[in-house]
Short mmCIF file of C-alpha atoms and ligand atoms in Angstrom, two decimals:
data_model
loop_
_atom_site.label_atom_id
_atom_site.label_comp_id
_atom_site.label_asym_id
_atom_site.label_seq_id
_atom_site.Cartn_x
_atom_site.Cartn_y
_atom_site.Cartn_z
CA UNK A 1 0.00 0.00 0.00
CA UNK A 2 1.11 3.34 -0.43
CA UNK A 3 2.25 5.63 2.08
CA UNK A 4 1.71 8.57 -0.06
CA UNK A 5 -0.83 10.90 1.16
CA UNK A 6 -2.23 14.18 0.11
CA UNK A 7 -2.37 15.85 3.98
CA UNK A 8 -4.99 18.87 4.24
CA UNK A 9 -4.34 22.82 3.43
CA UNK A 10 -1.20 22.10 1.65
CA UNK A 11 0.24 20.41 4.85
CA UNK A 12 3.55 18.60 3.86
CA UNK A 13 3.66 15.88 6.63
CA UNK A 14 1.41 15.35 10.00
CA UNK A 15 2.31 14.66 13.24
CA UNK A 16 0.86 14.02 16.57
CA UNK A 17 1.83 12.53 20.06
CA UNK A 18 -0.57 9.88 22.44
CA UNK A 19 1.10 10.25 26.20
CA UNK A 20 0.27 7.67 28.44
CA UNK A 21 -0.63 8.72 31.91
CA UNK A 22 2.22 6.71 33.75
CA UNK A 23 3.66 8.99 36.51
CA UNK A 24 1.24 11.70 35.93
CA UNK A 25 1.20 14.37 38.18
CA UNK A 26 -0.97 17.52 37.82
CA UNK A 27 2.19 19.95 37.77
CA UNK A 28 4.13 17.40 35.08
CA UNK A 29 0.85 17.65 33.04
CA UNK A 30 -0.17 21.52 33.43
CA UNK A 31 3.99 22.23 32.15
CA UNK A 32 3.94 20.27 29.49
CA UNK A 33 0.90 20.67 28.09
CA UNK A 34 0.59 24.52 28.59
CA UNK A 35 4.09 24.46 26.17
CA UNK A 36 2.31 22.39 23.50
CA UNK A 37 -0.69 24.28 23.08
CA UNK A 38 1.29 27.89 22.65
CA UNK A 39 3.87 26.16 19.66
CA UNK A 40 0.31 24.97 18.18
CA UNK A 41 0.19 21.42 18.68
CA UNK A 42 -2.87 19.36 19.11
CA UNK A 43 -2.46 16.44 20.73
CA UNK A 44 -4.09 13.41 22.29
CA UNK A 45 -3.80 12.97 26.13
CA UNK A 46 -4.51 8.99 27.19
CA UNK A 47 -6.14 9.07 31.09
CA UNK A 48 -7.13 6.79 33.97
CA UNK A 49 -10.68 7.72 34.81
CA UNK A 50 -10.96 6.06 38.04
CA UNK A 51 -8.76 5.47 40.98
CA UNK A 52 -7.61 1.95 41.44
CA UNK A 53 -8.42 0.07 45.21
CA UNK A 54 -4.91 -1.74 44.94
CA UNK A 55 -1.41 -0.79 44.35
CA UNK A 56 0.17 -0.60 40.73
CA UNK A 57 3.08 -1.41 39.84
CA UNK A 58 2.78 1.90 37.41
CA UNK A 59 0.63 4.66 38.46
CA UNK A 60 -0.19 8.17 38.28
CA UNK A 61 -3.07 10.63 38.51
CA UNK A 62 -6.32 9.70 37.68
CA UNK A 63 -9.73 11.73 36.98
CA UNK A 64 -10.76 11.32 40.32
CA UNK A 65 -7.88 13.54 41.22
CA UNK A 66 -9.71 17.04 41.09
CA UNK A 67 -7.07 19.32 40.12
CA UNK A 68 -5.56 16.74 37.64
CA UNK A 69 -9.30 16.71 36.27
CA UNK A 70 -9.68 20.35 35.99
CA UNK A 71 -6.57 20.52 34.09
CA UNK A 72 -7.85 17.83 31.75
CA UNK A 73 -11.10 19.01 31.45
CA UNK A 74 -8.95 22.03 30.16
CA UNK A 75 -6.95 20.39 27.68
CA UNK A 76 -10.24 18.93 26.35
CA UNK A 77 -11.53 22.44 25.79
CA UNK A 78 -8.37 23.74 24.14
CA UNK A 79 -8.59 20.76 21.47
CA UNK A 80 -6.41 18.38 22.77
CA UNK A 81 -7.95 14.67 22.31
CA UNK A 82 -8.55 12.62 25.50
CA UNK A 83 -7.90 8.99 25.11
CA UNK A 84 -8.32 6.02 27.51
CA UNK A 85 -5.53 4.16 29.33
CA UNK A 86 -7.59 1.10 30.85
CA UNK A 87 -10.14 1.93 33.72
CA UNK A 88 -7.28 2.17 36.13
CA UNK A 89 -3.67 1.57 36.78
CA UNK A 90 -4.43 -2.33 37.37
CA UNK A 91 -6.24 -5.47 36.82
CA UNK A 92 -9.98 -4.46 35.89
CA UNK A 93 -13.15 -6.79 35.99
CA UNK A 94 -15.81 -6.07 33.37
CA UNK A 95 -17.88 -4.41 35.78
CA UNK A 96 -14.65 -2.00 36.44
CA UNK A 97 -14.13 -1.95 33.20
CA UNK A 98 -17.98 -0.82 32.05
CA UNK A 99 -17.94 1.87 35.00
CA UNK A 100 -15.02 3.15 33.74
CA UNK A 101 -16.42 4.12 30.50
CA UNK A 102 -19.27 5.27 31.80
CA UNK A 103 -17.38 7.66 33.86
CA UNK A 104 -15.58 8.48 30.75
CA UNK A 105 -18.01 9.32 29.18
CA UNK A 106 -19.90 11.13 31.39
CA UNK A 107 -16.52 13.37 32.28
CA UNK A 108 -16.10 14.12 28.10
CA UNK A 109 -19.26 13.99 26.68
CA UNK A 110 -18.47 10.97 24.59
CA UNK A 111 -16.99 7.59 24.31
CA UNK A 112 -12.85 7.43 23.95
CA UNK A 113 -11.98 7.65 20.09
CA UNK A 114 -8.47 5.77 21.05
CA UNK A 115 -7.03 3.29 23.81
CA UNK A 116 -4.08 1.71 24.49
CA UNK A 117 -3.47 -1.17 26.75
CA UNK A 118 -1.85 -0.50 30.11
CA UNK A 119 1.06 -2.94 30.25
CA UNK A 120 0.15 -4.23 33.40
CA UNK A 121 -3.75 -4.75 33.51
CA UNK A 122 -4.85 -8.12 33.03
CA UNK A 123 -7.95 -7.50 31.59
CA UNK A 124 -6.07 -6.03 27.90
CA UNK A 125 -7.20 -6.86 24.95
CA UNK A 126 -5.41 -8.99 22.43
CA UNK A 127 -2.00 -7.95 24.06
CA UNK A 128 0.82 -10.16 25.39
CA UNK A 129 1.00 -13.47 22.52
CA UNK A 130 -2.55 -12.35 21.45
CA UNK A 131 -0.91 -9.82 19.34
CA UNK A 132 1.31 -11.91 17.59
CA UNK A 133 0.00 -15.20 15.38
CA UNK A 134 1.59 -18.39 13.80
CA UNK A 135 5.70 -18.43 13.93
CA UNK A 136 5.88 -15.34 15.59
CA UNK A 137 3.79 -16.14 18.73
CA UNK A 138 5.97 -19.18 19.24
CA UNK A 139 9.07 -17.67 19.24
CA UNK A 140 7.55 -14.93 21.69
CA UNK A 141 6.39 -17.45 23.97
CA UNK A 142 9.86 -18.68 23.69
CA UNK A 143 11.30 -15.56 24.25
CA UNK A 144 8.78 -14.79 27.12
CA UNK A 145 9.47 -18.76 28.61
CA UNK A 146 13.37 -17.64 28.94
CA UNK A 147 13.05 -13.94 30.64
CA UNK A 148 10.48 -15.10 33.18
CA UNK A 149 9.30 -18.72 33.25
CA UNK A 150 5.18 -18.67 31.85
CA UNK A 151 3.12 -17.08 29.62
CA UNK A 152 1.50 -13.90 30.33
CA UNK A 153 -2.47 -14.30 30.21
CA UNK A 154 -4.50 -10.91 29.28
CA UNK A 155 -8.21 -11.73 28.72
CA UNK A 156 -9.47 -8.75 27.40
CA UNK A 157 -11.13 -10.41 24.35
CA UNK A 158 -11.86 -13.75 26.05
CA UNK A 159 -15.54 -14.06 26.45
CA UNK A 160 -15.60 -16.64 29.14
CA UNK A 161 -13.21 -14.37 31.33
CA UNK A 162 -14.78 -11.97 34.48
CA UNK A 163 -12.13 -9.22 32.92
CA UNK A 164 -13.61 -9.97 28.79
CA UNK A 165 -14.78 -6.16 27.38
CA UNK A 166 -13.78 -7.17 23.89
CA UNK A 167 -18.07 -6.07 23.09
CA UNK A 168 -17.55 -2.68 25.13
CA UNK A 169 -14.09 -2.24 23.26
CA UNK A 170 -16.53 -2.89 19.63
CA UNK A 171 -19.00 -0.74 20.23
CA UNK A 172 -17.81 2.05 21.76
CA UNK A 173 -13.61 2.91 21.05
CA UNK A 174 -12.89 3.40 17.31
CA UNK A 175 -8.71 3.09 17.44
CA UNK A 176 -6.43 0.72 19.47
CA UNK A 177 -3.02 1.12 19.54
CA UNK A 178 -0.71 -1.72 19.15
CA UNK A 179 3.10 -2.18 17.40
CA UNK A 180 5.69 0.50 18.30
CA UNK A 181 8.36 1.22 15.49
CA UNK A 182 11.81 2.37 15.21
CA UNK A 183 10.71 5.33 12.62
CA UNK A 184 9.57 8.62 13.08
CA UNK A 185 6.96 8.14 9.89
CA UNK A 186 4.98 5.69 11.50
CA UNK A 187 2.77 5.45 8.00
CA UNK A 188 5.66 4.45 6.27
CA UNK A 189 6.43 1.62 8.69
CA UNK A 190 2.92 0.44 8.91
CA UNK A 191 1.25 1.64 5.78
CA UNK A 192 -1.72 -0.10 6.15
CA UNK A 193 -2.92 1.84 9.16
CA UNK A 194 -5.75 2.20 10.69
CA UNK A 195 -6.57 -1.29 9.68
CA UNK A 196 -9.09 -3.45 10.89
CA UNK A 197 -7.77 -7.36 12.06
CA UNK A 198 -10.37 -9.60 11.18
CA UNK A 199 -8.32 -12.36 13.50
CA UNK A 200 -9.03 -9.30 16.47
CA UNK A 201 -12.80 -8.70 15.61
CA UNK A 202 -13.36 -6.70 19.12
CA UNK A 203 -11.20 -4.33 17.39
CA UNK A 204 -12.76 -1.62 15.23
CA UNK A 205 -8.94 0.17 13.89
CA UNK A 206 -6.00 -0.63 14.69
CA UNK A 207 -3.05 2.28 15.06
CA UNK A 208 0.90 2.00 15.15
CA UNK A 209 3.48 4.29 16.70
CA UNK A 210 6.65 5.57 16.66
CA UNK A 211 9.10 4.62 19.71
CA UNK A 212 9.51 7.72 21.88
CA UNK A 213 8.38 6.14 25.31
CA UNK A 214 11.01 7.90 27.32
CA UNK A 215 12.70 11.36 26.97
CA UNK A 216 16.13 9.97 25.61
CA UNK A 217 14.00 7.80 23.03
CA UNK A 218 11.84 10.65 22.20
CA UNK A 219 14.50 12.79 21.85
CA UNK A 220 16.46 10.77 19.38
CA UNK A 221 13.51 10.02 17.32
CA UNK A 222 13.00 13.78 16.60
CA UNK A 223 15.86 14.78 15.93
CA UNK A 224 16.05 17.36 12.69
CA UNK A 225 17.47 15.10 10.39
CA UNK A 226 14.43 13.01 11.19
CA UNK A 227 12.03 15.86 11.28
CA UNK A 228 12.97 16.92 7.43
CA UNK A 229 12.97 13.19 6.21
CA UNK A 230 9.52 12.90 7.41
CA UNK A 231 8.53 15.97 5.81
CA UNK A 232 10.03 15.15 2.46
CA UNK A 233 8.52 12.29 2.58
CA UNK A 234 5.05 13.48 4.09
CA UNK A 235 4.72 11.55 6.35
CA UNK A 236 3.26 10.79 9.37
CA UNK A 237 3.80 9.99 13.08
CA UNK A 238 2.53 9.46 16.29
CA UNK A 239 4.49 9.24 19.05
CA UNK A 240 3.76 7.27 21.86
CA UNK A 241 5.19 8.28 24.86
CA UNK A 242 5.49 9.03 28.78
CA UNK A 243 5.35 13.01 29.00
CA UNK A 244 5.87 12.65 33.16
CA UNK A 245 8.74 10.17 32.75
CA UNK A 246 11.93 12.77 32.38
CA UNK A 247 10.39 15.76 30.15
CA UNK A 248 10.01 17.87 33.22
CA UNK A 249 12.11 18.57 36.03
CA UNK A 250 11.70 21.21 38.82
CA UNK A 251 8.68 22.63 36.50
CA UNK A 252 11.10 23.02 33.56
CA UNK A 253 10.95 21.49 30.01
CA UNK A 254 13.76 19.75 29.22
CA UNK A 255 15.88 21.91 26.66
CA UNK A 256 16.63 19.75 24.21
CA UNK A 257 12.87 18.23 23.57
CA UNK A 258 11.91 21.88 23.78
CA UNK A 259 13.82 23.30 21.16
CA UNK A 260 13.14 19.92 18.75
CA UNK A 261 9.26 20.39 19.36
CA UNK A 262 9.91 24.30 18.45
CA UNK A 263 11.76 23.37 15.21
CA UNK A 264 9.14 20.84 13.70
CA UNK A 265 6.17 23.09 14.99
CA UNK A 266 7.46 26.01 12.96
CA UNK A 267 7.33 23.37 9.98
CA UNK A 268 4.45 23.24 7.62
CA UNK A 269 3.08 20.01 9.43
CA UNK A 270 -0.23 19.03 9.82
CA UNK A 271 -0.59 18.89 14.30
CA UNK A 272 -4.07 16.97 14.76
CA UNK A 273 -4.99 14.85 17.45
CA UNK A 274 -4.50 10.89 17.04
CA UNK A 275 -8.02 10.32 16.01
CA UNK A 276 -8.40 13.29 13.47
CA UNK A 277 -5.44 11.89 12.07
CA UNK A 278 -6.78 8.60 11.62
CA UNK A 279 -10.14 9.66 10.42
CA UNK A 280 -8.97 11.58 7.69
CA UNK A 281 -6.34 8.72 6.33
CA UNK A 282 -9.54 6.44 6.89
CA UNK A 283 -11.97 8.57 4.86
CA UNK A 284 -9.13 9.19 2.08
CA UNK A 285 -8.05 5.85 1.94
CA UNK A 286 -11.30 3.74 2.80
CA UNK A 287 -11.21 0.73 5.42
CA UNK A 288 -8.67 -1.05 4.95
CA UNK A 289 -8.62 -5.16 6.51
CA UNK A 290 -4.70 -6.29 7.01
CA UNK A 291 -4.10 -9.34 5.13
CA UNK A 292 -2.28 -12.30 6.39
CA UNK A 293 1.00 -11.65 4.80
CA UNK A 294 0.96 -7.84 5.87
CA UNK A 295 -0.16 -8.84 9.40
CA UNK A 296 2.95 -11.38 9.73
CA UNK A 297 5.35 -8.68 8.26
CA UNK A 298 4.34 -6.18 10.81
CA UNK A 299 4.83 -8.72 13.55
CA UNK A 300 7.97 -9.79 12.36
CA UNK A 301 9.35 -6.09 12.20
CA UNK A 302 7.77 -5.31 15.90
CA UNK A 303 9.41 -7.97 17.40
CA UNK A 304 12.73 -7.20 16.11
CA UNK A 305 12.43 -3.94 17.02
CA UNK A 306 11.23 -4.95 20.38
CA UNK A 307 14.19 -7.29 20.66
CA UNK A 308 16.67 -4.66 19.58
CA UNK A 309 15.26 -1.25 21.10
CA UNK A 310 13.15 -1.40 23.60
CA UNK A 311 12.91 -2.34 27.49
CA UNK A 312 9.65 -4.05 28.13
CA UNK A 313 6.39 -1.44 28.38
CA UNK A 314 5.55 -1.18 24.57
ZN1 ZN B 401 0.66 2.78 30.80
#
């Protein structure tokens, strides 16, 4: 498929960021976001809307935080996207899981356009060896079987589990994120995106990203040489990352990520939200289904990469 596409207003490449709410604070969140909205950006800010009962092993603010709230209810009204990060910062039941969404919904005014898994909730969907198939599964299993002794078991899509919401996921979340790649144009890595799995029918879309998880990964994914390849090759990316793990430190931006963010926002980029993004390549491009053969490439590639780049929470 071709990665080629014609972005709006004369727009040479897009770009746009989903942070995960691990380590949120209210102060990492009000810095960080009150710099993105003045260089123009429009992103998409992934929450918690309830407050676990038991301890994560990751956590962070959650909606029932009242300032944090405030402040998101804010972002929300400047244009940002708010996404969904689980119910909570653990293991969720399907009741959990359905108040959760209400409480989404009734905070925002509508159901979550995008999700991603939490790594360490039980109750994800098709994540762990559920998003790999055939030879690929086995050697992660294998891979898995070495590092810690068993197979990891999220339920997610499994009807007969108390922690299934694969119907919920259906009918109300249009995008789900899954690989992570080693490229700032996450289109060109996974050109078939959003695409709809028909092995993962709880799925509606699925979504790629582009590996940026910490600040030191974020920051050498931007940096300009990548910014003007992406633009001459209008692209586009979304970053998935942790904006409270390193970005901001005694209330200040880190220098580095602030003057890269400066630089590509004074570019001729298109800065959208995740899901505007993804509608528009959707309503230029049509659905598209992943075949076989494209799903097994993509797997191939995100376990490499995975193997190679990454430490464990993407
Ligand atoms: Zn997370």
């Amino acid at each position: 498929m071709n990665s080629k596409i014609e972005w709006p207003d004369g727009k040479q490449f897009a770009f746009t960021i989903f942070d995960d709410p691990d380590w949120d604070t209210v102060e990492n969140v009000a810095a960080m976001y009150s710099f993105l909205g003045d260089i123009g950006l429009r992103t998409t800010k992934a929450v918690w809307p309830v407050r676990g009962n038991g301890t994560p092993k990751v956590g962070g603010a959650t909606c029932e935080d009242e300032p944090y709230l405030k402040c998101i209810l804010n972002l929300k009204e400047q244009g940002f996207e708010i996404a969904l990060h689980n119910a909570t910062y653990h293991t969720s039941t399907r009741e959990q899981t359905t108040r959760g969404l209400e409480i989404f919904r009734r905070l925002f005014g509508h159901d979550p356009y995008s999700m991603a898994n939490h790594a360490d909730c039980r109750e994800n969907i098709y994540w762990g060896r559920a998003r790999l198939s055939g030879r690929t599964q086995v050697v992660y299993d294998l891979l898995r079987l070495i590092k810690n002794g068993r197979h990891d078991e999220f339920q997610g899509h499994i009807e007969a589990s108390p922690l299934f919401w694969g119907d919920l996921c259906r009918d109300k979340i249009k995008y789900v994120r899954n690989f992570i790649f080693g490229d700032l144009n996450t289109l060109k890595v996974c050109p078939v995106m959003p695409y709809h799995d028909p092995a993962r029918p709880y799925v509606n879309y699925w979504f790629a990203s582009s590996e940026g998880a910490t600040l030191e990964s974020f920051n050498a994914m931007l940096t300009e040489d990548n910014q003007d390849k992406l633009m001459r090759e209008g692209g586009a990316c979304i970053m998935y990352t942790h904006f409270a793990k390193g970005f901001v430190g005694s209330g200040k931006l880190n220098r580095r990520f602030k003057s890269l963010l400066e630089r590509l926002s004074s570019m001729n980029g298109w800065f959208v939200p995740v899901h505007t993004l993804l509608d528009f390549i959707l309503q230029v491009r049509g659905v598209a289904s992943i075949t076989q053969v494209e799903r097994n490439d993509l797997e191939r590639r995100w376990l490499w990469h995975k193997l190679l780049h990454t430490r464990g929470r993407s």
